Amino acid sequence: MVTLPPGFDAHPLWLSLQVAALATLLALAVGIALGWLFARHRFPGSSVLEAACMLPLVLPPTVLGYGILMAMGRRSALGGWLREHFDYTIVFHWHGAVVASALVALPLVLKSASAAFGHVDQTLEAAARTLRQSRWSVFVRVTLPLAWPGILAGTLLAFARAMGEFGASLMVAGSIPHQTQTLSMAIYDAVQAGQNDYALLLVVITSVLSVLILVASNRYFSLR
């Protein structure tokens, strides 16, 4: 039986898993829709739109965090409306970490989904339509299952990326113990406080989780 050292706070671990899971679900839903759009349709400005969706992959985390604050912060139009009507804000809330993590994970799902949809044999889709299947039915029963292995690859990487998100989440959600402090933030706080042994323990936990995700991904696709 694995025992954790005395004084170990498991909340950052569970919060990191929760934030990464929700962020991955958001990135998956948006990434599948956009991936299919970019793979099957070309329209004026599509290349610019796709490049804009890929920006979180290359932008500094602080720039992304600043953009989230400008779009959804307390002084923004959307953030002010949410605060006035629902007394809700993502600033200094773990929901802010979910938004930030979803944005940084989106390009990984989007790119893999676009490539996967692009390699689906469209003659199979055409054959399904001859059986009086609706477009939605063809997508769910033919297109998505054929593209799913490629999409899953991006999804696993997106989950790992969301687990390690730090900069943008710190700007939006902060690092409040037992509220918004994820593993990456807990490591930073431990180093700043001179708790090097505790920081090393958190680093090992984070590294093991990341390795397990990658091993599971490689194992799945070797079986496929």
PDB file of C-alpha atoms in Angstrom:
ATOM      1  CA  MET A   1       0.000   0.000   0.000  1.00  0.00           C
ATOM      2  CA  VAL A   2       1.373   3.416  -1.032  1.00  0.00           C
ATOM      3  CA  THR A   3       1.545   5.894   1.841  1.00  0.00           C
ATOM      4  CA  LEU A   4       2.110   9.594   1.401  1.00  0.00           C
ATOM      5  CA  PRO A   5       4.496  11.500   3.654  1.00  0.00           C
ATOM      6  CA  PRO A   6       3.046  13.270   6.719  1.00  0.00           C
ATOM      7  CA  GLY A   7       1.839  16.767   5.902  1.00  0.00           C
ATOM      8  CA  PHE A   8       1.279  16.012   2.244  1.00  0.00           C
ATOM      9  CA  ASP A   9      -1.619  18.046   0.844  1.00  0.00           C
ATOM     10  CA  ALA A  10      -3.443  16.052  -1.835  1.00  0.00           C
ATOM     11  CA  HIS A  11      -5.743  18.906  -2.835  1.00  0.00           C
ATOM     12  CA  PRO A  12      -3.455  20.274  -5.606  1.00  0.00           C
ATOM     13  CA  LEU A  13      -3.302  16.779  -7.133  1.00  0.00           C
ATOM     14  CA  TRP A  14      -7.076  16.283  -7.190  1.00  0.00           C
ATOM     15  CA  LEU A  15      -7.664  19.834  -8.384  1.00  0.00           C
ATOM     16  CA  SER A  16      -5.147  19.355 -11.197  1.00  0.00           C
ATOM     17  CA  LEU A  17      -6.907  16.172 -12.323  1.00  0.00           C
ATOM     18  CA  GLN A  18     -10.302  17.894 -12.130  1.00  0.00           C
ATOM     19  CA  VAL A  19      -9.147  20.973 -14.026  1.00  0.00           C
ATOM     20  CA  ALA A  20      -7.357  18.886 -16.673  1.00  0.00           C
ATOM     21  CA  ALA A  21     -10.372  16.618 -17.188  1.00  0.00           C
ATOM     22  CA  LEU A  22     -12.849  19.477 -17.626  1.00  0.00           C
ATOM     23  CA  ALA A  23     -10.427  21.452 -19.803  1.00  0.00           C
ATOM     24  CA  THR A  24      -9.855  18.411 -22.015  1.00  0.00           C
ATOM     25  CA  LEU A  25     -13.596  17.879 -22.440  1.00  0.00           C
ATOM     26  CA  LEU A  26     -14.023  21.512 -23.504  1.00  0.00           C
ATOM     27  CA  ALA A  27     -11.046  21.313 -25.871  1.00  0.00           C
ATOM     28  CA  LEU A  28     -12.349  18.027 -27.278  1.00  0.00           C
ATOM     29  CA  ALA A  29     -15.816  19.391 -28.063  1.00  0.00           C
ATOM     30  CA  VAL A  30     -14.507  22.569 -29.702  1.00  0.00           C
ATOM     31  CA  GLY A  31     -11.544  20.815 -31.334  1.00  0.00           C
ATOM     32  CA  ILE A  32     -13.700  18.175 -33.043  1.00  0.00           C
ATOM     33  CA  ALA A  33     -16.059  20.806 -34.449  1.00  0.00           C
ATOM     34  CA  LEU A  34     -13.277  23.075 -35.677  1.00  0.00           C
ATOM     35  CA  GLY A  35     -11.160  20.151 -36.890  1.00  0.00           C
ATOM     36  CA  TRP A  36     -13.987  18.892 -39.069  1.00  0.00           C
ATOM     37  CA  LEU A  37     -14.660  22.409 -40.357  1.00  0.00           C
ATOM     38  CA  PHE A  38     -11.051  23.059 -41.362  1.00  0.00           C
ATOM     39  CA  ALA A  39     -10.606  19.570 -42.845  1.00  0.00           C
ATOM     40  CA  ARG A  40     -13.722  19.615 -45.012  1.00  0.00           C
ATOM     41  CA  HIS A  41     -14.368  23.266 -45.863  1.00  0.00           C
ATOM     42  CA  ARG A  42     -12.262  26.088 -47.244  1.00  0.00           C
ATOM     43  CA  PHE A  43     -13.692  29.592 -47.122  1.00  0.00           C
ATOM     44  CA  PRO A  44     -12.266  33.123 -47.194  1.00  0.00           C
ATOM     45  CA  GLY A  45     -10.281  33.646 -44.019  1.00  0.00           C
ATOM     46  CA  SER A  46     -10.228  29.975 -43.016  1.00  0.00           C
ATOM     47  CA  SER A  47      -6.426  29.918 -42.873  1.00  0.00           C
ATOM     48  CA  VAL A  48      -6.390  33.014 -40.663  1.00  0.00           C
ATOM     49  CA  LEU A  49      -9.051  31.540 -38.380  1.00  0.00           C
ATOM     50  CA  GLU A  50      -7.150  28.268 -38.087  1.00  0.00           C
ATOM     51  CA  ALA A  51      -3.933  30.140 -37.298  1.00  0.00           C
ATOM     52  CA  ALA A  52      -5.770  32.137 -34.610  1.00  0.00           C
ATOM     53  CA  CYS A  53      -7.003  28.893 -33.024  1.00  0.00           C
ATOM     54  CA  MET A  54      -3.431  27.577 -32.981  1.00  0.00           C
ATOM     55  CA  LEU A  55      -2.023  30.712 -31.316  1.00  0.00           C
ATOM     56  CA  PRO A  56      -2.193  29.344 -27.727  1.00  0.00           C
ATOM     57  CA  LEU A  57       0.409  26.794 -28.796  1.00  0.00           C
ATOM     58  CA  VAL A  58       3.040  29.479 -29.426  1.00  0.00           C
ATOM     59  CA  LEU A  59       1.944  32.515 -27.416  1.00  0.00           C
ATOM     60  CA  PRO A  60       3.636  33.187 -24.070  1.00  0.00           C
ATOM     61  CA  PRO A  61       1.322  32.052 -21.234  1.00  0.00           C
ATOM     62  CA  THR A  62       1.264  35.577 -19.833  1.00  0.00           C
ATOM     63  CA  VAL A  63      -0.126  36.898 -23.124  1.00  0.00           C
ATOM     64  CA  LEU A  64      -2.829  34.239 -23.100  1.00  0.00           C
ATOM     65  CA  GLY A  65      -3.679  35.006 -19.469  1.00  0.00           C
ATOM     66  CA  TYR A  66      -3.880  38.705 -20.242  1.00  0.00           C
ATOM     67  CA  GLY A  67      -6.211  37.975 -23.159  1.00  0.00           C
ATOM     68  CA  ILE A  68      -8.509  35.920 -20.911  1.00  0.00           C
ATOM     69  CA  LEU A  69      -8.625  38.743 -18.379  1.00  0.00           C
ATOM     70  CA  MET A  70      -9.466  41.255 -21.103  1.00  0.00           C
ATOM     71  CA  ALA A  71     -12.231  39.013 -22.464  1.00  0.00           C
ATOM     72  CA  MET A  72     -13.711  37.611 -19.247  1.00  0.00           C
ATOM     73  CA  GLY A  73     -12.219  39.628 -16.403  1.00  0.00           C
ATOM     74  CA  ARG A  74     -14.271  41.719 -14.001  1.00  0.00           C
ATOM     75  CA  ARG A  75     -13.816  44.886 -16.066  1.00  0.00           C
ATOM     76  CA  SER A  76     -14.687  43.291 -19.412  1.00  0.00           C
ATOM     77  CA  ALA A  77     -18.158  43.431 -20.932  1.00  0.00           C
ATOM     78  CA  LEU A  78     -18.786  39.696 -20.491  1.00  0.00           C
ATOM     79  CA  GLY A  79     -17.172  39.522 -17.062  1.00  0.00           C
ATOM     80  CA  GLY A  80     -19.072  42.579 -15.845  1.00  0.00           C
ATOM     81  CA  TRP A  81     -22.368  41.134 -17.077  1.00  0.00           C
ATOM     82  CA  LEU A  82     -21.740  37.797 -15.352  1.00  0.00           C
ATOM     83  CA  ARG A  83     -20.785  39.562 -12.120  1.00  0.00           C
ATOM     84  CA  GLU A  84     -23.819  41.854 -12.205  1.00  0.00           C
ATOM     85  CA  HIS A  85     -26.457  39.253 -13.066  1.00  0.00           C
ATOM     86  CA  PHE A  86     -25.051  36.069 -11.521  1.00  0.00           C
ATOM     87  CA  ASP A  87     -22.442  37.345  -9.043  1.00  0.00           C
ATOM     88  CA  TYR A  88     -19.939  35.099 -10.817  1.00  0.00           C
ATOM     89  CA  THR A  89     -16.400  35.611 -12.036  1.00  0.00           C
ATOM     90  CA  ILE A  90     -13.648  33.262 -13.202  1.00  0.00           C
ATOM     91  CA  VAL A  91     -10.962  35.535 -11.714  1.00  0.00           C
ATOM     92  CA  PHE A  92      -9.405  33.878  -8.625  1.00  0.00           C
ATOM     93  CA  HIS A  93     -11.682  30.876  -9.196  1.00  0.00           C
ATOM     94  CA  TRP A  94     -10.628  27.400 -10.294  1.00  0.00           C
ATOM     95  CA  HIS A  95     -12.964  27.805 -13.277  1.00  0.00           C
ATOM     96  CA  GLY A  96     -10.437  30.315 -14.568  1.00  0.00           C
ATOM     97  CA  ALA A  97      -7.800  27.582 -14.541  1.00  0.00           C
ATOM     98  CA  VAL A  98     -10.165  25.383 -16.566  1.00  0.00           C
ATOM     99  CA  VAL A  99     -10.597  28.097 -19.200  1.00  0.00           C
ATOM    100  CA  ALA A 100      -6.860  28.735 -19.423  1.00  0.00           C
ATOM    101  CA  SER A 101      -6.038  25.026 -19.602  1.00  0.00           C
ATOM    102  CA  ALA A 102      -8.709  24.414 -22.243  1.00  0.00           C
ATOM    103  CA  LEU A 103      -7.266  27.155 -24.449  1.00  0.00           C
ATOM    104  CA  VAL A 104      -3.715  25.814 -24.274  1.00  0.00           C
ATOM    105  CA  ALA A 105      -4.959  22.249 -24.908  1.00  0.00           C
ATOM    106  CA  LEU A 106      -7.233  23.169 -27.830  1.00  0.00           C
ATOM    107  CA  PRO A 107      -4.527  23.336 -30.554  1.00  0.00           C
ATOM    108  CA  LEU A 108      -3.426  19.766 -29.788  1.00  0.00           C
ATOM    109  CA  VAL A 109      -6.962  18.396 -30.231  1.00  0.00           C
ATOM    110  CA  LEU A 110      -7.714  20.651 -33.185  1.00  0.00           C
ATOM    111  CA  LYS A 111      -4.644  19.686 -35.194  1.00  0.00           C
ATOM    112  CA  SER A 112      -5.029  15.967 -34.592  1.00  0.00           C
ATOM    113  CA  ALA A 113      -8.771  16.087 -35.334  1.00  0.00           C
ATOM    114  CA  SER A 114      -8.231  18.037 -38.563  1.00  0.00           C
ATOM    115  CA  ALA A 115      -5.615  15.538 -39.744  1.00  0.00           C
ATOM    116  CA  ALA A 116      -7.790  12.566 -38.721  1.00  0.00           C
ATOM    117  CA  PHE A 117     -10.879  13.870 -40.542  1.00  0.00           C
ATOM    118  CA  GLY A 118      -8.744  14.643 -43.581  1.00  0.00           C
ATOM    119  CA  HIS A 119      -7.672  10.982 -43.832  1.00  0.00           C
ATOM    120  CA  VAL A 120     -11.181   9.527 -43.579  1.00  0.00           C
ATOM    121  CA  ASP A 121     -12.239   7.835 -46.839  1.00  0.00           C
ATOM    122  CA  GLN A 122     -15.132   9.990 -48.050  1.00  0.00           C
ATOM    123  CA  THR A 123     -16.417   7.196 -50.288  1.00  0.00           C
ATOM    124  CA  LEU A 124     -17.522   5.403 -47.123  1.00  0.00           C
ATOM    125  CA  GLU A 125     -19.470   8.478 -46.093  1.00  0.00           C
ATOM    126  CA  ALA A 126     -21.036   8.670 -49.541  1.00  0.00           C
ATOM    127  CA  ALA A 127     -22.020   5.005 -49.301  1.00  0.00           C
ATOM    128  CA  ALA A 128     -23.689   5.663 -45.943  1.00  0.00           C
ATOM    129  CA  ARG A 129     -25.664   8.562 -47.425  1.00  0.00           C
ATOM    130  CA  THR A 130     -27.052   6.249 -50.117  1.00  0.00           C
ATOM    131  CA  LEU A 131     -28.674   4.332 -47.242  1.00  0.00           C
ATOM    132  CA  ARG A 132     -30.732   7.434 -46.434  1.00  0.00           C
ATOM    133  CA  GLN A 133     -28.631   8.373 -43.441  1.00  0.00           C
ATOM    134  CA  SER A 134     -28.714  11.999 -42.356  1.00  0.00           C
ATOM    135  CA  ARG A 135     -25.505  14.058 -42.294  1.00  0.00           C
ATOM    136  CA  TRP A 136     -25.441  13.877 -38.512  1.00  0.00           C
ATOM    137  CA  SER A 137     -25.942  10.097 -38.561  1.00  0.00           C
ATOM    138  CA  VAL A 138     -23.126   9.669 -41.085  1.00  0.00           C
ATOM    139  CA  PHE A 139     -20.848  11.829 -38.967  1.00  0.00           C
ATOM    140  CA  VAL A 140     -21.586   9.963 -35.724  1.00  0.00           C
ATOM    141  CA  ARG A 141     -21.678   6.431 -37.138  1.00  0.00           C
ATOM    142  CA  VAL A 142     -19.034   6.599 -39.872  1.00  0.00           C
ATOM    143  CA  THR A 143     -16.807   9.678 -39.856  1.00  0.00           C
ATOM    144  CA  LEU A 144     -16.159  10.023 -36.131  1.00  0.00           C
ATOM    145  CA  PRO A 145     -15.358   6.326 -35.453  1.00  0.00           C
ATOM    146  CA  LEU A 146     -12.890   6.272 -38.356  1.00  0.00           C
ATOM    147  CA  ALA A 147     -11.195   9.456 -37.169  1.00  0.00           C
ATOM    148  CA  TRP A 148     -11.337   8.638 -33.459  1.00  0.00           C
ATOM    149  CA  PRO A 149      -7.875   7.023 -33.037  1.00  0.00           C
ATOM    150  CA  GLY A 150      -6.209  10.184 -34.331  1.00  0.00           C
ATOM    151  CA  ILE A 151      -8.469  12.405 -32.229  1.00  0.00           C
ATOM    152  CA  LEU A 152      -7.734  10.328 -29.129  1.00  0.00           C
ATOM    153  CA  ALA A 153      -4.003  10.838 -29.642  1.00  0.00           C
ATOM    154  CA  GLY A 154      -4.466  14.594 -29.500  1.00  0.00           C
ATOM    155  CA  THR A 155      -6.847  14.285 -26.563  1.00  0.00           C
ATOM    156  CA  LEU A 156      -4.333  12.392 -24.417  1.00  0.00           C
ATOM    157  CA  LEU A 157      -1.653  14.956 -25.197  1.00  0.00           C
ATOM    158  CA  ALA A 158      -4.150  17.737 -24.453  1.00  0.00           C
ATOM    159  CA  PHE A 159      -4.871  16.217 -21.031  1.00  0.00           C
ATOM    160  CA  ALA A 160      -1.157  16.065 -20.246  1.00  0.00           C
ATOM    161  CA  ARG A 161      -0.725  19.662 -21.422  1.00  0.00           C
ATOM    162  CA  ALA A 162      -3.661  20.826 -19.299  1.00  0.00           C
ATOM    163  CA  MET A 163      -2.158  19.077 -16.274  1.00  0.00           C
ATOM    164  CA  GLY A 164       1.006  21.128 -16.650  1.00  0.00           C
ATOM    165  CA  GLU A 165      -0.574  24.515 -17.364  1.00  0.00           C
ATOM    166  CA  PHE A 166       0.874  27.233 -15.160  1.00  0.00           C
ATOM    167  CA  GLY A 167       1.382  30.763 -16.524  1.00  0.00           C
ATOM    168  CA  ALA A 168      -2.062  31.643 -17.865  1.00  0.00           C
ATOM    169  CA  SER A 169      -3.813  29.884 -14.977  1.00  0.00           C
ATOM    170  CA  LEU A 170      -1.722  31.778 -12.449  1.00  0.00           C
ATOM    171  CA  MET A 171      -2.710  35.114 -14.008  1.00  0.00           C
ATOM    172  CA  VAL A 172      -6.412  34.282 -14.129  1.00  0.00           C
ATOM    173  CA  ALA A 173      -7.037  31.993 -11.147  1.00  0.00           C
ATOM    174  CA  GLY A 174      -4.093  32.762  -8.901  1.00  0.00           C
ATOM    175  CA  SER A 175      -2.550  30.265  -6.475  1.00  0.00           C
ATOM    176  CA  ILE A 176      -4.890  30.108  -3.503  1.00  0.00           C
ATOM    177  CA  PRO A 177      -4.349  27.023  -1.294  1.00  0.00           C
ATOM    178  CA  HIS A 178      -7.322  24.641  -1.288  1.00  0.00           C
ATOM    179  CA  GLN A 179      -9.085  26.794  -3.892  1.00  0.00           C
ATOM    180  CA  THR A 180      -7.101  27.368  -7.080  1.00  0.00           C
ATOM    181  CA  GLN A 181      -3.667  25.883  -6.326  1.00  0.00           C
ATOM    182  CA  THR A 182      -2.875  23.116  -8.832  1.00  0.00           C
ATOM    183  CA  LEU A 183       0.215  20.894  -8.830  1.00  0.00           C
ATOM    184  CA  SER A 184       2.281  23.232 -10.998  1.00  0.00           C
ATOM    185  CA  MET A 185       1.422  26.188  -8.767  1.00  0.00           C
ATOM    186  CA  ALA A 186       2.105  24.182  -5.622  1.00  0.00           C
ATOM    187  CA  ILE A 187       5.577  23.342  -6.970  1.00  0.00           C
ATOM    188  CA  TYR A 188       6.267  27.015  -7.643  1.00  0.00           C
ATOM    189  CA  ASP A 189       5.046  28.055  -4.194  1.00  0.00           C
ATOM    190  CA  ALA A 190       7.106  25.312  -2.506  1.00  0.00           C
ATOM    191  CA  VAL A 191      10.286  26.415  -4.284  1.00  0.00           C
ATOM    192  CA  GLN A 192       9.626  30.052  -3.385  1.00  0.00           C
ATOM    193  CA  ALA A 193       9.165  29.040   0.268  1.00  0.00           C
ATOM    194  CA  GLY A 194      12.403  27.039   0.263  1.00  0.00           C
ATOM    195  CA  GLN A 195      10.569  23.699   0.689  1.00  0.00           C
ATOM    196  CA  ASN A 196      12.758  21.885  -1.816  1.00  0.00           C
ATOM    197  CA  ASP A 197      11.986  18.368  -0.589  1.00  0.00           C
ATOM    198  CA  TYR A 198       8.246  18.973  -0.884  1.00  0.00           C
ATOM    199  CA  ALA A 199       8.719  20.554  -4.308  1.00  0.00           C
ATOM    200  CA  LEU A 200      10.712  17.489  -5.423  1.00  0.00           C
ATOM    201  CA  LEU A 201       7.919  15.191  -4.262  1.00  0.00           C
ATOM    202  CA  LEU A 202       5.372  17.162  -6.295  1.00  0.00           C
ATOM    203  CA  VAL A 203       7.695  17.123  -9.313  1.00  0.00           C
ATOM    204  CA  VAL A 204       7.960  13.323  -9.079  1.00  0.00           C
ATOM    205  CA  ILE A 205       4.172  12.947  -8.834  1.00  0.00           C
ATOM    206  CA  THR A 206       3.620  15.218 -11.831  1.00  0.00           C
ATOM    207  CA  SER A 207       6.291  13.437 -13.867  1.00  0.00           C
ATOM    208  CA  VAL A 208       4.887   9.983 -13.054  1.00  0.00           C
ATOM    209  CA  LEU A 209       1.373  11.047 -14.080  1.00  0.00           C
ATOM    210  CA  SER A 210       2.683  12.474 -17.358  1.00  0.00           C
ATOM    211  CA  VAL A 211       4.681   9.316 -18.118  1.00  0.00           C
ATOM    212  CA  LEU A 212       1.640   7.135 -17.397  1.00  0.00           C
ATOM    213  CA  ILE A 213      -0.452   9.144 -19.844  1.00  0.00           C
ATOM    214  CA  LEU A 214       2.176   8.842 -22.574  1.00  0.00           C
ATOM    215  CA  VAL A 215       2.681   5.122 -21.931  1.00  0.00           C
ATOM    216  CA  ALA A 216      -1.079   4.547 -22.098  1.00  0.00           C
ATOM    217  CA  SER A 217      -1.186   6.458 -25.372  1.00  0.00           C
ATOM    218  CA  ASN A 218       1.665   4.451 -26.903  1.00  0.00           C
ATOM    219  CA  ARG A 219       0.215   1.163 -25.614  1.00  0.00           C
ATOM    220  CA  TYR A 220      -3.209   1.893 -27.050  1.00  0.00           C
ATOM    221  CA  PHE A 221      -1.914   2.763 -30.488  1.00  0.00           C
ATOM    222  CA  SER A 222       0.467  -0.189 -30.620  1.00  0.00           C
ATOM    223  CA  LEU A 223      -2.553  -2.426 -30.005  1.00  0.00           C
ATOM    224  CA  ARG A 224      -4.520  -0.596 -32.677  1.00  0.00           C
TER     225      ARG A 224
END
